PDB file of C-alpha atoms in Angstrom:
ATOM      1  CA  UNK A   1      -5.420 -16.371 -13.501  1.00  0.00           C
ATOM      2  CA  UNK A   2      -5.429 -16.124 -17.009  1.00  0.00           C
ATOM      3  CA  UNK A   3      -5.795 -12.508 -18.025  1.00  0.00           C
ATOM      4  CA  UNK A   4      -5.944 -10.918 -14.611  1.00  0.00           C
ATOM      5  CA  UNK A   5      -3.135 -10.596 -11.759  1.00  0.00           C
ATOM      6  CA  UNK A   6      -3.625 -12.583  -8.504  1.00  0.00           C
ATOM      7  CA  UNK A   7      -1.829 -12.337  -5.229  1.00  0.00           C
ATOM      8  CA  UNK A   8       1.026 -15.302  -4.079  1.00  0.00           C
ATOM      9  CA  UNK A   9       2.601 -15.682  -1.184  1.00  0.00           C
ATOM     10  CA  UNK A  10       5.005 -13.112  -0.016  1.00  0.00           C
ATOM     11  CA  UNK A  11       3.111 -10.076  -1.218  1.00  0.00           C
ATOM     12  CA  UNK A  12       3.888 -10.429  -4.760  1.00  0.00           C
ATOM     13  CA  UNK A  13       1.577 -11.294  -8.187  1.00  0.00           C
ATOM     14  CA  UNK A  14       1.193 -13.681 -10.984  1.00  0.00           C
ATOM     15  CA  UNK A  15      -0.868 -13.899 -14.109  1.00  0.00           C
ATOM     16  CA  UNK A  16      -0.940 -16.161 -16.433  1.00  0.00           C
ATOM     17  CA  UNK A  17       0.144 -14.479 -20.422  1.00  0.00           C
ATOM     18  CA  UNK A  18       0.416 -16.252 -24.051  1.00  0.00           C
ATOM     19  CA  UNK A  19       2.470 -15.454 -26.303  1.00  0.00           C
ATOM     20  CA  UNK A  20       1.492 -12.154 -28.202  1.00  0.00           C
ATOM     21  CA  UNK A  21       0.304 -10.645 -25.241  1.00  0.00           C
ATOM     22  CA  UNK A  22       4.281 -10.958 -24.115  1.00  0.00           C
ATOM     23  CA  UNK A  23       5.233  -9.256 -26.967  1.00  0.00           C
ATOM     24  CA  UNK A  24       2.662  -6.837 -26.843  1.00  0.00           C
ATOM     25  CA  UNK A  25       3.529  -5.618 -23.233  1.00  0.00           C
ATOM     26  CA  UNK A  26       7.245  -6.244 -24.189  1.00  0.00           C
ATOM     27  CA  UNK A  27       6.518  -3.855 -27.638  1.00  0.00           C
ATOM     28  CA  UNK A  28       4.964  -1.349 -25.609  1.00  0.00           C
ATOM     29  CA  UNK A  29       7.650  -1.214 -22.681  1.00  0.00           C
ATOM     30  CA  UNK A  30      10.363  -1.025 -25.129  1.00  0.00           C
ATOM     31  CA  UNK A  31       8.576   1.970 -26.839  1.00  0.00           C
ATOM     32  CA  UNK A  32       8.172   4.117 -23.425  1.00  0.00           C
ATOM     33  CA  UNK A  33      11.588   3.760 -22.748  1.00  0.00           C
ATOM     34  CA  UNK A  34      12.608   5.061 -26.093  1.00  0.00           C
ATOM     35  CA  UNK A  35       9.665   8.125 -25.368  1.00  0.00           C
ATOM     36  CA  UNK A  36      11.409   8.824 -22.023  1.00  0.00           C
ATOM     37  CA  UNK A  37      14.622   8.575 -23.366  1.00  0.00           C
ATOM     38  CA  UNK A  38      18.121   7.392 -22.219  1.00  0.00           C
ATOM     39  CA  UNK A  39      18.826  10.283 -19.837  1.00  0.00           C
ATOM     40  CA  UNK A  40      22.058  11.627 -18.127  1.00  0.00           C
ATOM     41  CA  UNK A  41      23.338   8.986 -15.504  1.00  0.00           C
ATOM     42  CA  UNK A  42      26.186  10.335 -13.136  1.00  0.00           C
ATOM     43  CA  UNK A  43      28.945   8.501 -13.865  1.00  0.00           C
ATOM     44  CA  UNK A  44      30.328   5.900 -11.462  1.00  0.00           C
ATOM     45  CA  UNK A  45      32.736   8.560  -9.778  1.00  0.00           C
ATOM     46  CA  UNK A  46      30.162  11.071  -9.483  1.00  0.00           C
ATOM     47  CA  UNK A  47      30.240  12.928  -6.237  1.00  0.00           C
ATOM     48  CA  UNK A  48      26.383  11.121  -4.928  1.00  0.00           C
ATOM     49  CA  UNK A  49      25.797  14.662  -3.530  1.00  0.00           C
ATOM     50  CA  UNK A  50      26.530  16.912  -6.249  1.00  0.00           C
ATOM     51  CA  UNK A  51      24.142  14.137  -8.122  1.00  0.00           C
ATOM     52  CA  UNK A  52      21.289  15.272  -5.498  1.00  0.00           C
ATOM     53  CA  UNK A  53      21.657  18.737  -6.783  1.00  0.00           C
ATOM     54  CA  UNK A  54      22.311  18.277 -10.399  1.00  0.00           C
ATOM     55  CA  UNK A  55      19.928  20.313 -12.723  1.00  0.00           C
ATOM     56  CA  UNK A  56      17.355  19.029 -15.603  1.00  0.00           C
ATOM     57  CA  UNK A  57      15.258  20.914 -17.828  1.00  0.00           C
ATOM     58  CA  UNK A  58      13.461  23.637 -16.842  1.00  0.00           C
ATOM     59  CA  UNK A  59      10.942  23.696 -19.605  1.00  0.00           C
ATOM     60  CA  UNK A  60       8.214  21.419 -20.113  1.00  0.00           C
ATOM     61  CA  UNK A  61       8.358  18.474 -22.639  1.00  0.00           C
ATOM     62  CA  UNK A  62       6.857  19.660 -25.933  1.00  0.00           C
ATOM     63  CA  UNK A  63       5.370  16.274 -27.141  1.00  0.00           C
ATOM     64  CA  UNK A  64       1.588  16.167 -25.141  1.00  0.00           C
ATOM     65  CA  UNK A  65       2.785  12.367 -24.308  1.00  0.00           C
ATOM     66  CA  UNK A  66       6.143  13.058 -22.454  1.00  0.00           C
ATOM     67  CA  UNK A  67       3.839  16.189 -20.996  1.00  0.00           C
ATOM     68  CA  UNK A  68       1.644  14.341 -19.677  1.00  0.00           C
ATOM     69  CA  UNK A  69       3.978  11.689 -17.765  1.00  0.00           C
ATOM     70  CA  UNK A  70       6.271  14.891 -16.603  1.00  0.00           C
ATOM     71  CA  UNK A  71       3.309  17.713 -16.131  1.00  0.00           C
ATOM     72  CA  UNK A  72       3.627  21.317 -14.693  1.00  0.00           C
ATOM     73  CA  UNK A  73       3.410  20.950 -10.654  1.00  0.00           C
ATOM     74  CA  UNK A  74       2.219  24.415 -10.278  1.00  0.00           C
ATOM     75  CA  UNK A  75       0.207  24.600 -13.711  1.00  0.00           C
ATOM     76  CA  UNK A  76       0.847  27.600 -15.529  1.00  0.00           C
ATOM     77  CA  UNK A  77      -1.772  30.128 -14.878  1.00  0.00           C
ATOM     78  CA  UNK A  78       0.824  33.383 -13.962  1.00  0.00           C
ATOM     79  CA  UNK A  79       4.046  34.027 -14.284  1.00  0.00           C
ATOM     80  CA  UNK A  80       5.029  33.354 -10.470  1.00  0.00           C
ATOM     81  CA  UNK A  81       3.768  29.801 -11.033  1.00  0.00           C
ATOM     82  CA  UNK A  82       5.127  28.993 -14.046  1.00  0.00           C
ATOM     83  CA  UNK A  83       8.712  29.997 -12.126  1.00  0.00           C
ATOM     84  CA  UNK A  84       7.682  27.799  -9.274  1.00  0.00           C
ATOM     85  CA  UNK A  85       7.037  25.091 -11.789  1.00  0.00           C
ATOM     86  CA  UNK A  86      10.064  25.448 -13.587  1.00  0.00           C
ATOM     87  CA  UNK A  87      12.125  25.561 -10.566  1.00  0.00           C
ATOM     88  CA  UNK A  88      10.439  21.913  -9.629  1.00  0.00           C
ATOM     89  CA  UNK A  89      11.202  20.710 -12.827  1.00  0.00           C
ATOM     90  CA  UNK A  90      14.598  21.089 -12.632  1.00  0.00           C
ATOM     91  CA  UNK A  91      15.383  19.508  -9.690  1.00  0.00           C
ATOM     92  CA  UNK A  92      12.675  17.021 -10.051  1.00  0.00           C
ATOM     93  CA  UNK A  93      12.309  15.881 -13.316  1.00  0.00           C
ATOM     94  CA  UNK A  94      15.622  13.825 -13.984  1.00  0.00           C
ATOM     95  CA  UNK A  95      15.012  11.470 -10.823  1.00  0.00           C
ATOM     96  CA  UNK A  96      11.167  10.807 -11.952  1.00  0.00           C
ATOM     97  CA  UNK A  97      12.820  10.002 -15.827  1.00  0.00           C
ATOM     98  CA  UNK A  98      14.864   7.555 -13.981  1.00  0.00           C
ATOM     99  CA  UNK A  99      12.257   6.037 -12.070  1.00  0.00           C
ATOM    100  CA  UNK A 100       9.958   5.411 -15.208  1.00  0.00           C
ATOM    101  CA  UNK A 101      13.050   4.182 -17.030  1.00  0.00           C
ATOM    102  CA  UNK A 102      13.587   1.939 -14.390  1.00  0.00           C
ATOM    103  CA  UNK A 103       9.892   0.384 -14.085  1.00  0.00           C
ATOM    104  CA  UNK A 104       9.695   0.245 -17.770  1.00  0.00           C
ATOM    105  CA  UNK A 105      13.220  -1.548 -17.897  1.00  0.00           C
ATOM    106  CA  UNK A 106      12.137  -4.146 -15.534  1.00  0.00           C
ATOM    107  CA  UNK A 107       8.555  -5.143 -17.160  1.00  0.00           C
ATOM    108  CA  UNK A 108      11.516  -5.683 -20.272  1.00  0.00           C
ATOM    109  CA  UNK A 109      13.710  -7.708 -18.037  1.00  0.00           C
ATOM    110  CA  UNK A 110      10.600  -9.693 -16.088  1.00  0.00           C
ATOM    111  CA  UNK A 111       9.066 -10.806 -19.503  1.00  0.00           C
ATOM    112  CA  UNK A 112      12.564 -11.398 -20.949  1.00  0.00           C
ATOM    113  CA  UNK A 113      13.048 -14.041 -18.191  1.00  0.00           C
ATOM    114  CA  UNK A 114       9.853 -16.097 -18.686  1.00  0.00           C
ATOM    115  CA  UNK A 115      10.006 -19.609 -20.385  1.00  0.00           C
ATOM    116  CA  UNK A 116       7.266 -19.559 -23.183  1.00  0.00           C
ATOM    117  CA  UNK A 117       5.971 -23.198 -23.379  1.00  0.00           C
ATOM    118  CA  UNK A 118       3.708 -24.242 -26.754  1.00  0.00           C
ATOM    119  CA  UNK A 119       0.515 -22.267 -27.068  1.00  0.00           C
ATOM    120  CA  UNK A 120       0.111 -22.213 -22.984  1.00  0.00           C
ATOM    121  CA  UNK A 121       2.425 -18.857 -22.752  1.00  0.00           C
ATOM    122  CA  UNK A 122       3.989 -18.635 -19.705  1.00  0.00           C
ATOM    123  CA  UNK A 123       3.087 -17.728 -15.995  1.00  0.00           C
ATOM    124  CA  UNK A 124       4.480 -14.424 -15.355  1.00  0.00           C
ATOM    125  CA  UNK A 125       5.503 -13.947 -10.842  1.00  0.00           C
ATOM    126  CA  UNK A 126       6.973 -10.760  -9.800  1.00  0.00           C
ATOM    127  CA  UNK A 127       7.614 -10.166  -6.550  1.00  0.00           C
ATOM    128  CA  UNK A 128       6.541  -7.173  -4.512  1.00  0.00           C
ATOM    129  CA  UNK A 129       9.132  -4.484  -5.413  1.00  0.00           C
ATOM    130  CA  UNK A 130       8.369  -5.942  -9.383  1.00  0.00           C
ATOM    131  CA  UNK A 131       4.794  -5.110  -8.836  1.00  0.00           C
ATOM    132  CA  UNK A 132       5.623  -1.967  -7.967  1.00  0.00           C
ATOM    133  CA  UNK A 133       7.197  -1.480 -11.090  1.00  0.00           C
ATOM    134  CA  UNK A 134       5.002  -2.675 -12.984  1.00  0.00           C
ATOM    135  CA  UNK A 135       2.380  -0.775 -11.838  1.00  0.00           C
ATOM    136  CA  UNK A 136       4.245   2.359 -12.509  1.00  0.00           C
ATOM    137  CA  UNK A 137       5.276   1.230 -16.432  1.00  0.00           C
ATOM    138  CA  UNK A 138       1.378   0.024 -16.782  1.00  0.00           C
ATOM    139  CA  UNK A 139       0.291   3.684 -15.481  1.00  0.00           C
ATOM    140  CA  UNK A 140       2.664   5.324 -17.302  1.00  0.00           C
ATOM    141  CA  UNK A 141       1.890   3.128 -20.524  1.00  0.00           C
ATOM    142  CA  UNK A 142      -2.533   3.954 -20.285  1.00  0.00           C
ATOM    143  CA  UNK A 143      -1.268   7.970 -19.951  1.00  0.00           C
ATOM    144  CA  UNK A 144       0.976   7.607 -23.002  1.00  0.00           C
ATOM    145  CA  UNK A 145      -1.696   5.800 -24.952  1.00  0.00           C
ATOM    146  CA  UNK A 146      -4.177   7.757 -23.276  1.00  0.00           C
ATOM    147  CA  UNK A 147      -2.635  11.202 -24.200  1.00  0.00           C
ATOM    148  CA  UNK A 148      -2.028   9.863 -28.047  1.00  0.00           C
ATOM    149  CA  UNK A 149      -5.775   8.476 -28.603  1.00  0.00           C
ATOM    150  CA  UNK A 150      -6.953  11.851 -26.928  1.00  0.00           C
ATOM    151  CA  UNK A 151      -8.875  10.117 -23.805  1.00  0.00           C
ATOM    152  CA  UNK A 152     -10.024  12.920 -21.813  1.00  0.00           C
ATOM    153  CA  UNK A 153     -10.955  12.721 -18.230  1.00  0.00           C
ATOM    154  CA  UNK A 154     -14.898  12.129 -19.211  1.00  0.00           C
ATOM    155  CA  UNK A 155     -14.356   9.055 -21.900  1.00  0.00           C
ATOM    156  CA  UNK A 156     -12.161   7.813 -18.770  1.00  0.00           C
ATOM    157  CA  UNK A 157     -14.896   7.226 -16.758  1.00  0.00           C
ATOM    158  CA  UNK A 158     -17.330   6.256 -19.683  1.00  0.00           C
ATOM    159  CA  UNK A 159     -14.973   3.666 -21.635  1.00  0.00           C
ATOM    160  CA  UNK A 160     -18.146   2.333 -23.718  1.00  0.00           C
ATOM    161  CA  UNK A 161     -17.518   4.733 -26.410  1.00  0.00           C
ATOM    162  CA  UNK A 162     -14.055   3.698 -26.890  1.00  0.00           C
ATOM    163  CA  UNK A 163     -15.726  -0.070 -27.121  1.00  0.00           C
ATOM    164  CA  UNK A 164     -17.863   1.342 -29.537  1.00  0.00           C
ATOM    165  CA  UNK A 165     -15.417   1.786 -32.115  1.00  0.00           C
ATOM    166  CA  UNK A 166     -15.509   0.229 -35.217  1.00  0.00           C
ATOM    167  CA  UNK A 167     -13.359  -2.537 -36.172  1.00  0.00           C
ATOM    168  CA  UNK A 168     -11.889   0.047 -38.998  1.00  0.00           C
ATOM    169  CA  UNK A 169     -11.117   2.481 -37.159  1.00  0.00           C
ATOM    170  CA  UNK A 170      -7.642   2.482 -37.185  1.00  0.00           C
ATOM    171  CA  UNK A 171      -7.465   3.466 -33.047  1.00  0.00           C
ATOM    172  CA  UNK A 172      -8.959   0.384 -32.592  1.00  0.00           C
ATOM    173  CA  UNK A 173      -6.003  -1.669 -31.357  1.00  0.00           C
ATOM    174  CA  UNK A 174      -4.610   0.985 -29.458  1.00  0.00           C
ATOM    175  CA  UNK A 175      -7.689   1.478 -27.620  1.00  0.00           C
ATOM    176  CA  UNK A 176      -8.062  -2.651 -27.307  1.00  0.00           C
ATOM    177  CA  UNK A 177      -4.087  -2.037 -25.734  1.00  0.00           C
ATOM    178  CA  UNK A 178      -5.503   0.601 -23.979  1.00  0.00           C
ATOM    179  CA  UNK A 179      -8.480  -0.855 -22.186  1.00  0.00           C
ATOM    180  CA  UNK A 180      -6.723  -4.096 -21.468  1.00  0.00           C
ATOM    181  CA  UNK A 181      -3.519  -2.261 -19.547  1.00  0.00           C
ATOM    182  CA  UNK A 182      -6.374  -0.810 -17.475  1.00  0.00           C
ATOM    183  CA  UNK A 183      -7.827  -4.247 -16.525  1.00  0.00           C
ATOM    184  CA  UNK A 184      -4.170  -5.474 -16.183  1.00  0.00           C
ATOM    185  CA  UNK A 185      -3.307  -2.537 -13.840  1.00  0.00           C
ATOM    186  CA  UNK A 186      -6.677  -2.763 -11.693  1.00  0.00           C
ATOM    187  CA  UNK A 187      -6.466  -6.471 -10.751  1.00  0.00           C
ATOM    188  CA  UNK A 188      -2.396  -5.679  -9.721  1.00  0.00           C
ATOM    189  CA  UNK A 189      -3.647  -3.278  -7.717  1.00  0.00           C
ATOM    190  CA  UNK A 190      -6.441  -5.601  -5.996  1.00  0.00           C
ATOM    191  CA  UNK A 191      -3.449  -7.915  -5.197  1.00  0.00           C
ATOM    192  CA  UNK A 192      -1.538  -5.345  -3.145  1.00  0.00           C
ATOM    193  CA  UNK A 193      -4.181  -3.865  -1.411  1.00  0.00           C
ATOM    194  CA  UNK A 194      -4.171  -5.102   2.091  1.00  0.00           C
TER     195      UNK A 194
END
């Protein structure tokens, strides 16, 4: 188990983490959710309808990061898509926000509740609906680092010149993070699949 999800009864996962690698994933949750940001919650009172309908940006993010985990749905190649995109965006875009806030917030909150023992770590269990959280922070966390190291769709498929780095390079521990969310999110995924 150590390193790699596997399934448990009940359709959810465990693996097996030390200590740093706790406050690595904790580090790197805590830093999407401060990427994403805190966004505009309805307040308790809030007609639920009116909250169906209620308007975000229109725009696309500016950082290539946030742009990447909130992309054009249309692309932008004329002016009639770029409308069509922009229309998405605002009715779209706030509920996905929420939705990464809320996987990112409970990778936080699931590593928050394990009981570190010695040098062992800890066993980490989430159940189903936690895996699917995860998953979702661990994807969103590889196209964050992704976007930031400049990983383009062919070193994706060829990661042996990002393991070719030297150990000076100073992207070398964000492509070590980088590599080992992949593995992370690939054996998760083996435990759901049917």
């Amino acid at each position: 188990m150590a390193g790699h999800f596997e399934a448990t009864p009940g359709g959810g996962a465990a693996v097996a983490l030390d200590e740093v690698e706790i406050a690595i994933l904790r580090s790197l949750a805590v830093q999407l959710l401060e990427l994403i940001g805190p966004g505009d919650e309805p307040a308790e009172d809030a007609d639920p309808l009116a909250a169906l309908f209620a308007e975000g940006p229109s725009e696309p993010p500016t950082d290539p990061a946030l742009a990447r985990l909130f992309p054009e749905a249309y692309g932008d190649q004329d002016t009639e898509l770029r409308a069509a995109s922009a229309e998405f965006r605002r009715f779209t875009e706030n509920d996905l926000r929420a939705r990464k806030r809320t996987d990112a917030l409970a990778v936080v909150r699931t590593l928050d509740a394990l009981t570190v023992t010695g040098d062992d770590g800890a066993v980490l269990e989430l159940t189903g609906d936690e895996c699917r959280n995860w998953l979702g922070a661990l994807n969103d966390l590889r196209l964050t680092i992704g976007t930031r190291l400049e990983v383009s769709d062919e070193d994706e498929g060829e990661a042996g010149s990002l393991y070719r780095l030297p150990d000076s390079d100073p992207r070398k521990p964000m492509v070590m993070a980088y590599l080992w969310l992949g593995a992370l999110q690939e054996t998760l995924v083996e435990t759901l699949m049917p």
